[in-house]
Tab-separated table of C-alpha atoms in Angstrom:
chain	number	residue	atom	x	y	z
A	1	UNK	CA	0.000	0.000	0.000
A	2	UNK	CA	1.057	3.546	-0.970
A	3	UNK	CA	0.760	6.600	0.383
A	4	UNK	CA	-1.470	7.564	-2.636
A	5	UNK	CA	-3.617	4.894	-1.347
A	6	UNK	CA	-4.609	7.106	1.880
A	7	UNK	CA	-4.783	10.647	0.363
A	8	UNK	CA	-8.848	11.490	-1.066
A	9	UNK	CA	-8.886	12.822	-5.192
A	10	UNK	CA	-9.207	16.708	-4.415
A	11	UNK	CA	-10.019	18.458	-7.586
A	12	UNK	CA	-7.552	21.217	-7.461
A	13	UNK	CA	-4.598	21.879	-5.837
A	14	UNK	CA	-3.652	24.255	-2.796
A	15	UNK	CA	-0.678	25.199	-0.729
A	16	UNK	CA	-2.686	23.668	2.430
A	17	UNK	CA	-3.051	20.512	0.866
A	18	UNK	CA	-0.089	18.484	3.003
A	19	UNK	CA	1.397	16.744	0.515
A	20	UNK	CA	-1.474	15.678	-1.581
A	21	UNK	CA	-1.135	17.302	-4.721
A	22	UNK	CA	2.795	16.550	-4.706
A	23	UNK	CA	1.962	12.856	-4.164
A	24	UNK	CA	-0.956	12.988	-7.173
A	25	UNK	CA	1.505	14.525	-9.478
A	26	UNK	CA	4.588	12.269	-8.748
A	27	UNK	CA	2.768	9.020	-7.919
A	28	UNK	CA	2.981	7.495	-11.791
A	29	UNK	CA	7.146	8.664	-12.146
A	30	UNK	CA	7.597	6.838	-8.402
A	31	UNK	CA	5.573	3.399	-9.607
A	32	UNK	CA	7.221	3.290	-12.962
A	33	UNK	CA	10.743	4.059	-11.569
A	34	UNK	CA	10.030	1.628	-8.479
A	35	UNK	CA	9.305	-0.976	-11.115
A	36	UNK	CA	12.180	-0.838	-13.451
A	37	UNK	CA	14.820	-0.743	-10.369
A	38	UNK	CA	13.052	-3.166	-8.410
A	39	UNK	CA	14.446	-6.136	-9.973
A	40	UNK	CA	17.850	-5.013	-10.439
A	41	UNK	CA	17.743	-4.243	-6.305
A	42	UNK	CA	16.530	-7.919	-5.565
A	43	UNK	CA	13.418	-6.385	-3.454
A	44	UNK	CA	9.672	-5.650	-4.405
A	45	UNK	CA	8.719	-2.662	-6.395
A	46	UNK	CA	6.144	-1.718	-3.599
A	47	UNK	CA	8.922	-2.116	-0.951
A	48	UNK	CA	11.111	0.224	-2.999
A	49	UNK	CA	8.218	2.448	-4.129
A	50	UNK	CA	7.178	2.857	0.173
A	51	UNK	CA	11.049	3.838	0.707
A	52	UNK	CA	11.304	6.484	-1.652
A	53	UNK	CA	7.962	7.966	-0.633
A	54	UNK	CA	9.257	7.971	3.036
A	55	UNK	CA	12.267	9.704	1.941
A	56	UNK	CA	10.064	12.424	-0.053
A	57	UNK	CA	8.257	13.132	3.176
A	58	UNK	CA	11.092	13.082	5.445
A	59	UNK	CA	11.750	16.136	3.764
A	60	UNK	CA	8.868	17.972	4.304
A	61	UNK	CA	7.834	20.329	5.311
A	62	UNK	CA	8.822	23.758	4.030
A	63	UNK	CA	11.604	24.483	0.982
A	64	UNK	CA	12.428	20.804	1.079
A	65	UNK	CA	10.415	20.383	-2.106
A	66	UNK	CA	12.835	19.023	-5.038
A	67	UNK	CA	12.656	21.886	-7.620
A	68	UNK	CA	13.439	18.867	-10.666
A	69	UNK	CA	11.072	16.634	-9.004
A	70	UNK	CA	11.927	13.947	-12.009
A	71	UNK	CA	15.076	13.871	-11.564
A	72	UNK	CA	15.112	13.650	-7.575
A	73	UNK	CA	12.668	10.917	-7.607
A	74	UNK	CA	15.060	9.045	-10.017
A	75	UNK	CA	18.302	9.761	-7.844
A	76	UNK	CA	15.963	8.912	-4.629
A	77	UNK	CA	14.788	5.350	-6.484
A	78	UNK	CA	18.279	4.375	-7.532
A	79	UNK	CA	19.697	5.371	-4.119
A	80	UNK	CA	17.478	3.362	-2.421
A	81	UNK	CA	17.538	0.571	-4.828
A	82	UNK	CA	21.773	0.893	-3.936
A	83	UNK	CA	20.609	0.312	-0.599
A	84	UNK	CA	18.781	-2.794	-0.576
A	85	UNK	CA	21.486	-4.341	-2.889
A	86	UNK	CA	23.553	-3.999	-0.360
A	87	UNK	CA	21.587	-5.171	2.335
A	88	UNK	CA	21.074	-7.990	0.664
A	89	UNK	CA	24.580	-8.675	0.212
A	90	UNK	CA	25.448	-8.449	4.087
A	91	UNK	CA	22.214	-10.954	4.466
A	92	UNK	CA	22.238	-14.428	3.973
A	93	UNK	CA	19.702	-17.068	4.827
A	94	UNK	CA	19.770	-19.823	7.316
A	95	UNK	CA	20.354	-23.105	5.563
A	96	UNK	CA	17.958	-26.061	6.852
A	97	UNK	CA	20.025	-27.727	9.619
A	98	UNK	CA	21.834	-24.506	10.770
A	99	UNK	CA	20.106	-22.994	14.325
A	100	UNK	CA	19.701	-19.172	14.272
A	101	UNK	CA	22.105	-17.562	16.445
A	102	UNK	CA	24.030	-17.930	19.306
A	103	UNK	CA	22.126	-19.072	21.882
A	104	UNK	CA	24.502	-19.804	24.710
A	105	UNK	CA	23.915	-16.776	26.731
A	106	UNK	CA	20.669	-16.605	26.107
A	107	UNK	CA	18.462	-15.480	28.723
A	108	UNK	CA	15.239	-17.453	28.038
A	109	UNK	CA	17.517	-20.787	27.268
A	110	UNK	CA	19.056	-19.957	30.354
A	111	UNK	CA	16.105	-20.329	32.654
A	112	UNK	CA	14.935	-22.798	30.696
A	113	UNK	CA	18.283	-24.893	31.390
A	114	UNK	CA	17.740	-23.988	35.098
A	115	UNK	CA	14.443	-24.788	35.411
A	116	UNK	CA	15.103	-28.935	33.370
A	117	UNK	CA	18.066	-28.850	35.944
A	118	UNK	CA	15.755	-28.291	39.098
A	119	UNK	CA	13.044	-30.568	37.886
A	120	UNK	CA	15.907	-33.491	37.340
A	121	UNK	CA	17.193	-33.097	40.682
A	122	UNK	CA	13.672	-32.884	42.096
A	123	UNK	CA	12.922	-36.357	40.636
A	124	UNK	CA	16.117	-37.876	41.181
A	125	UNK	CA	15.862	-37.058	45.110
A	126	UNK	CA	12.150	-39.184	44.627
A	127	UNK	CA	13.671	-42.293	43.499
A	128	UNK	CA	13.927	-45.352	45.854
A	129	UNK	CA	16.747	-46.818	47.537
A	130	UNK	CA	20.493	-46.009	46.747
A	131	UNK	CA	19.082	-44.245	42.987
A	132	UNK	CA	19.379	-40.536	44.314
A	133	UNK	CA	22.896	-40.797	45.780
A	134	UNK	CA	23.990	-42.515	42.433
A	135	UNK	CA	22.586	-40.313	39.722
A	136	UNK	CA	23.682	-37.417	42.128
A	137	UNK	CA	27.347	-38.356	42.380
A	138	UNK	CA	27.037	-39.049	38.546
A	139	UNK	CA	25.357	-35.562	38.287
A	140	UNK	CA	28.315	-33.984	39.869
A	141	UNK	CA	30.198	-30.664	37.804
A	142	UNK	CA	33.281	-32.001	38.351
A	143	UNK	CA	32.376	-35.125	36.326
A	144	UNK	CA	33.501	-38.035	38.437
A	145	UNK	CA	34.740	-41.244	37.313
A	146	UNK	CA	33.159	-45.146	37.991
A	147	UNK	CA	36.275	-45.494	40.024
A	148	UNK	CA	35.351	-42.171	42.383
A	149	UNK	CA	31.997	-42.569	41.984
A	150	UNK	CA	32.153	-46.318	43.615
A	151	UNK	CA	34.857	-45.017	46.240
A	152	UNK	CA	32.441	-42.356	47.895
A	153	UNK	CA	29.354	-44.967	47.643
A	154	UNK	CA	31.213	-47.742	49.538
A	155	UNK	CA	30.120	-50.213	46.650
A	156	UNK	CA	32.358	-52.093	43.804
A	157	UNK	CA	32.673	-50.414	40.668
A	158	UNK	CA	31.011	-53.410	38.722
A	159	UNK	CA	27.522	-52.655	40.032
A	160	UNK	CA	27.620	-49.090	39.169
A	161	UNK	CA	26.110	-49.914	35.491
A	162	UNK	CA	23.777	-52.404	36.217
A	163	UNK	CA	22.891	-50.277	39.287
A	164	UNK	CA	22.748	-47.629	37.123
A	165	UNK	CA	20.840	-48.654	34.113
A	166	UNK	CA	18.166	-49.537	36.981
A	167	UNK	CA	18.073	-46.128	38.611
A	168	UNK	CA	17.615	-44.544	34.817
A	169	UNK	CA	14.818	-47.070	33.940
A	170	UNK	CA	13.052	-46.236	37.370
A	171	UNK	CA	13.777	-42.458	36.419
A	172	UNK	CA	12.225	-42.660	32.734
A	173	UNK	CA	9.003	-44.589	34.190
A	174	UNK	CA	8.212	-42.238	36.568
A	175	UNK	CA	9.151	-38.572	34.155
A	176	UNK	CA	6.869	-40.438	31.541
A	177	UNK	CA	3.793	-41.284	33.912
A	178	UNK	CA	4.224	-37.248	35.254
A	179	UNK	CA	4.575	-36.100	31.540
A	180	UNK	CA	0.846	-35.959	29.944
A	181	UNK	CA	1.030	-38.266	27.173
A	182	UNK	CA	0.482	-36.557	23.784
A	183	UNK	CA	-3.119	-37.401	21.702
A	184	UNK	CA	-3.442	-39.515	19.328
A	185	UNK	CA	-3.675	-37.612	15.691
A	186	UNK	CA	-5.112	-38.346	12.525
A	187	UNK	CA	-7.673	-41.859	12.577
A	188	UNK	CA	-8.569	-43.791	15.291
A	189	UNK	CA	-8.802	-47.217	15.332
C-alpha cells in the first residue's frame, strides 16, 4: 500500500493541501521508476516504491520540495535501490540444519536450562533406595569417574552400570507417567 492509497482525489490543488497534490503529481514517475529498479535491487517494487515515498516526506515540510522533481525521484529510487542491494549482500539465509544464532547466553535458554536442571534433581531425590545418591554423584560438575563414583558410595565399581541402568529405567518410568502423554492424531482405530 502507498501513500497515494490514503490521500482522497481533491479536484484542485492548494498550498494547504499536506502533501497531496505533490503525491498525485509524482505518484505514476515513483511506480514506474520503483518498477524498473526493483528487480535489479533484488526487493519488491512496492517495498522500494514505500522507501522512496518515506524519503520524499522526510523532507517535508517547508523548501524541502525538489525543484526537478523527475530527476530527484530518479536519484531517490536508484539510491534506495543501492541500498537494498547492499543489504542484501550483508544478508544471507539460514540453511535447513543450521540454528539461528548464538544461543549460549541466552536469557530465556538460560532459565529454561535452570528450570530442566531443578526438575531433574527434584525427581532424582524421589527415586527409591540407593538411585538418588547414584545419579547425584554421577550428576556432579566435576564429572567423576566409575572409580570415584564407587569409592564415595562404599560399593564395587562393577555394580555401578547395572545399578545404574536400573536407577535410569526407574527415572524414565516415573518422568513419563508425570509427563501428559500426547493425543493420538489423525484416525482412530
Amino acid at each position: 500500500m502507498t501513500l497515494l492509497d490514503h490521500v482522497p482525489a481533491a479536484p484542485a490543488e492548494t498550498a494547504g493541501d499536506g502533501g497531496r497534490a505533490l503525491v498525485r503529481a509524482l505518484h505514476a514517475l515513483v511506480r514506474a521508476e520503483a518498477g524498473a529498479e526493483a528487480q535489479a535491487a533484488g526487493v519488491e517494487a512496492a517495498d522500494l516504491e514505500q522507501s522512496v515515498w518515506l524519503k520524499l516526506l522526510e523532507r517535508r515540510p517547508g523548501p524541502g520540495v525538489p525543484v526537478d522533481r523527475a530527476r530527484w525521484v530518479r536519484a531517490a529510487v536508484r539510491a534506495e535501490a543501492r541500498v537494498a542491494r547492499r543489504r542484501i549482500r550483508r544478508e544471507r539465509a539460514y540453511t535447513a540444519g543450521e540454528p539461528p544464532g548464538d544461543w549460549t547466553d541466552c536469557p530465556e535458554r538460560i532459565a529454561v536450562g535452570a528450570d530442566e536442571r531443578r526438575a531433574l534433581r527434584t525427581a532424582v531425590s524421589r527415586l527409591p533406595g540407593r538411585c538418588p545418591r547414584l545419579l547425584e554423584a554421577m550428576l556432579a560438575p566435576h564429572d567423576p569417574t566409575y572409580r570415584e563414583i564407587a569409592g564415595e558410595l562404599g560399593m564395587s565399581q562393577g555394580s555401578l552400570g547395572p545399578m545404574r541402568s536400573r536407577c535410569l529405567g526407574c527415572l524414565r518410568r516415573m518422568l513419563a507417567a508425570e509427563v501428559a502423554a500426547p493425543e493420538l492424531r489423525g484416525m482412530e482405530r
